GROMACS .gro file of C-alpha atoms in nm:
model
  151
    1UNK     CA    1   4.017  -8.299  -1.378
    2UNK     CA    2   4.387  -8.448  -1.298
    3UNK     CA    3   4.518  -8.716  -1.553
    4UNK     CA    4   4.695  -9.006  -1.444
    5UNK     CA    5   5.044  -8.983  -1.495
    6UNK     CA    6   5.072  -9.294  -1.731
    7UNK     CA    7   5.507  -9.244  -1.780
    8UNK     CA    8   5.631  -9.430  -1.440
    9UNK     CA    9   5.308  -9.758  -1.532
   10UNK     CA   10   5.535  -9.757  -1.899
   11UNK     CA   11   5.874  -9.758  -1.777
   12UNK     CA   12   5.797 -10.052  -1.517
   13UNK     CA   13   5.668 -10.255  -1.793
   14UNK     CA   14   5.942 -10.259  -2.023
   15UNK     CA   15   6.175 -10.295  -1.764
   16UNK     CA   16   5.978 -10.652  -1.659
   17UNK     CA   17   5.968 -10.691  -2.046
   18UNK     CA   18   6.347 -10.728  -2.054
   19UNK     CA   19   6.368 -10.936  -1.742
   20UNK     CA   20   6.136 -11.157  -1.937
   21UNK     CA   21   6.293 -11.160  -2.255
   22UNK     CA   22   6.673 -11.214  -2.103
   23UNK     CA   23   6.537 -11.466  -1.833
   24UNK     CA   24   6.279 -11.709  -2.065
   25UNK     CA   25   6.529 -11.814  -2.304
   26UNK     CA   26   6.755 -11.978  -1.966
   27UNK     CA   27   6.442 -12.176  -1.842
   28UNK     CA   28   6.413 -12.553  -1.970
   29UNK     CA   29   6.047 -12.623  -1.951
   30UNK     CA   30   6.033 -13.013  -1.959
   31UNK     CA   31   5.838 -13.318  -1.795
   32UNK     CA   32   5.873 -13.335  -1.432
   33UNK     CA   33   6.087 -13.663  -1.339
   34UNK     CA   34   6.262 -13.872  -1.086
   35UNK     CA   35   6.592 -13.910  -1.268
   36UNK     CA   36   6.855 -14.219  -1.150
   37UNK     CA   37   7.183 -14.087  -1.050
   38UNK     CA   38   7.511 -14.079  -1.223
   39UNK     CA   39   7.838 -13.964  -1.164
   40UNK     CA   40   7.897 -13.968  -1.544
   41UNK     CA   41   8.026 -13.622  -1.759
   42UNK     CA   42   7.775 -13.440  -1.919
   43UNK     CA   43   7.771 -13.436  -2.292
   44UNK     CA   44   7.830 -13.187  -2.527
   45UNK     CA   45   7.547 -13.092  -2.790
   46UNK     CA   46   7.667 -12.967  -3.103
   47UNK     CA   47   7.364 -13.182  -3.317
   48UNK     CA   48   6.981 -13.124  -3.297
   49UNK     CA   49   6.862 -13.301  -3.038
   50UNK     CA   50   6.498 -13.516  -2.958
   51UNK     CA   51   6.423 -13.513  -2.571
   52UNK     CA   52   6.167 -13.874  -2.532
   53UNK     CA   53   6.093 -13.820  -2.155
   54UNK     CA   54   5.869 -14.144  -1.999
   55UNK     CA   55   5.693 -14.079  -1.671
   56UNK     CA   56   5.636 -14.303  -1.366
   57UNK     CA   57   5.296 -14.350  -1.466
   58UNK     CA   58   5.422 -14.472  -1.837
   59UNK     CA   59   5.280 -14.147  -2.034
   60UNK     CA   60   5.573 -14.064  -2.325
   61UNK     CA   61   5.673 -13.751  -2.459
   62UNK     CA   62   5.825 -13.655  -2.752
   63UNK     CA   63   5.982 -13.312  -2.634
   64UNK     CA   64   5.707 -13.198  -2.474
   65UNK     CA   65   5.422 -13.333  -2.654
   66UNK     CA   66   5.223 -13.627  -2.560
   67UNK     CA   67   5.237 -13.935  -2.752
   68UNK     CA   68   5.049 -14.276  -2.716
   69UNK     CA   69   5.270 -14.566  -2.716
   70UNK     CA   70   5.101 -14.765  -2.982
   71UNK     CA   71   5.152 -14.443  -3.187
   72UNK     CA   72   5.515 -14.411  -3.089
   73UNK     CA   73   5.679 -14.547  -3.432
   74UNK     CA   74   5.434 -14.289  -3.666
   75UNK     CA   75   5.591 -13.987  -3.430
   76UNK     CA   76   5.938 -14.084  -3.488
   77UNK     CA   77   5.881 -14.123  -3.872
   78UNK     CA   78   5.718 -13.759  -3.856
   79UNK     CA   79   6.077 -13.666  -3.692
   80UNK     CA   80   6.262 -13.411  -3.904
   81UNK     CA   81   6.614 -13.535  -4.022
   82UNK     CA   82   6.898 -13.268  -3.998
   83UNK     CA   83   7.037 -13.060  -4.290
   84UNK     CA   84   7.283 -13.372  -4.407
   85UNK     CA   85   6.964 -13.636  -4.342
   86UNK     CA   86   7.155 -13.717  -4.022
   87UNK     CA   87   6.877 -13.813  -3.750
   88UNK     CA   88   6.895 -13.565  -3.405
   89UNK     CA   89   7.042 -13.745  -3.109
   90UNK     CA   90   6.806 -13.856  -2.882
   91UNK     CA   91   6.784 -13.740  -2.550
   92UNK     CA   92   6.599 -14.000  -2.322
   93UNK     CA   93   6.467 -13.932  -2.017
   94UNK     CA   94   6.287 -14.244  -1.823
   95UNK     CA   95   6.153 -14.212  -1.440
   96UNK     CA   96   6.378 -14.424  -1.233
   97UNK     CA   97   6.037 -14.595  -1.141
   98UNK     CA   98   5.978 -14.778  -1.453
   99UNK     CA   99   6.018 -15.119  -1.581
  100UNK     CA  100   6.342 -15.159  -1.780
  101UNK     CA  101   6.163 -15.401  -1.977
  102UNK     CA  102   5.936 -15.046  -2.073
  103UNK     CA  103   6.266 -14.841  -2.126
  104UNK     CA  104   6.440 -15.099  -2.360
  105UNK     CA  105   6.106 -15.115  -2.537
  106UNK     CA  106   6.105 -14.734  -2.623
  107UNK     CA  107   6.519 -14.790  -2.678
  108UNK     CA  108   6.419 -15.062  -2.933
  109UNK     CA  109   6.172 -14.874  -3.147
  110UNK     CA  110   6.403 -14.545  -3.174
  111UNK     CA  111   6.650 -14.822  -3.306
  112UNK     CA  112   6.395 -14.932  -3.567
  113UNK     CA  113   6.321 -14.567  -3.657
  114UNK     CA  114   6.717 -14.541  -3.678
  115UNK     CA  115   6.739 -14.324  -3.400
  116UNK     CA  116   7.085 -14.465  -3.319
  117UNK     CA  117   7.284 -14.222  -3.134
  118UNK     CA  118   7.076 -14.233  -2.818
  119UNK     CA  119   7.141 -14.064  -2.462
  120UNK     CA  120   6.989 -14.117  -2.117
  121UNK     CA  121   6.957 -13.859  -1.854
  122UNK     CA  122   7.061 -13.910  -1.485
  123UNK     CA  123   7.043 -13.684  -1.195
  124UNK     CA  124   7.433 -13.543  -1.176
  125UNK     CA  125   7.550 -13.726  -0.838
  126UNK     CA  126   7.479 -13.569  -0.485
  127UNK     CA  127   7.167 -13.293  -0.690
  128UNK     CA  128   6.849 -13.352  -0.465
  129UNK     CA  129   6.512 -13.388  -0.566
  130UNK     CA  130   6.340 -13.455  -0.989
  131UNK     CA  131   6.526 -13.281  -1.254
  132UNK     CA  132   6.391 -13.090  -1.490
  133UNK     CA  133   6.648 -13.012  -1.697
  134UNK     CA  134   6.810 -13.217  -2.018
  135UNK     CA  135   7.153 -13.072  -1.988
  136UNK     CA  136   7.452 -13.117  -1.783
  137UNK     CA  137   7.410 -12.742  -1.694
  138UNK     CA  138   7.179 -12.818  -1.337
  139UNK     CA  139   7.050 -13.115  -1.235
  140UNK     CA  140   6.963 -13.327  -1.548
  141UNK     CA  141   7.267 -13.485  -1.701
  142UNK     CA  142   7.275 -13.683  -2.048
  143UNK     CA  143   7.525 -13.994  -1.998
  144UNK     CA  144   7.624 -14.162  -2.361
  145UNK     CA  145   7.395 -14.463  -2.370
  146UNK     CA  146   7.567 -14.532  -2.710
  147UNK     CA  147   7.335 -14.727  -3.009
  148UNK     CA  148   7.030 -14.875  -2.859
  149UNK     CA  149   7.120 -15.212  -3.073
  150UNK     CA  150   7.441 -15.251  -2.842
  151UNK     CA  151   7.436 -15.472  -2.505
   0.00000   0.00000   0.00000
């Protein structure tokens, strides 16, 4: 009886287990948005960073973990403070589709958590179509929104 020759099935494998293992560390899983545009810089991230993403249909997201809005305030104090007790810079992402009255609402209670280093995230100018990204890298770009107790 023949055996199957199992070398060729083995060296296919790791060779997808490499593309896998170089490629999955590039992709930025994230909600699915319609971002505003901006012709704003990107900016740089040297701090640990928070992404608080807010749909269309005004479900919010603390990275990518769903979180009720009347338990919004317990989730930030749950947040992790950085090695010097610094807070991470927040990364907020808000469908262009929502109420700024709902945005400034989520702004206000990072504030009151003392979440005050705050960014939103635009589409970079001319990119088609909902980002998916939180970097300046494709078509997700954070623009300094500053503290969220300024005007």
């Amino acid at each position: 009886m023949a055996e199957i020759n199992v070398t060729p099935f083995v060296d296919v494998m790791l060779v997808l287990l490499i593309i896998f293992m170089v490629t999955a560390p590039l992709l930025t899983a994230g909600v699915p948005l319609d971002l505003p545009d901006s012709r704003a810089n990107a900016l740089p991230t040297e701090q640990q960073q928070v992404t608080v993403s807010m749909t269309g249909d005004g479900m919010l997201f603390i990275d990518e973990s769903a979180v009720a809005y009347d338990e919004f305030p317990a989730a930030l104090a749950a947040m992790q403070r950085g090695p010097d007790g610094e807070p991470p810079i927040v990364t907020l992402r808000a469908d262009k589709a929502l109420d700024y009255g709902r945005v400034m609402g989520v702004m206000g209670e990072l504030n009151r958590a003392g979440f005050n280093s705050i960014s939103l995230v635009t589409n970079a100018a001319g990119s088609p179509g909902p980002a998916t990204t939180t970097n300046g890298s494709e078509a997700g770009e954070a623009v300094s929104g500053g503290s969220a107790g300024e005007p």
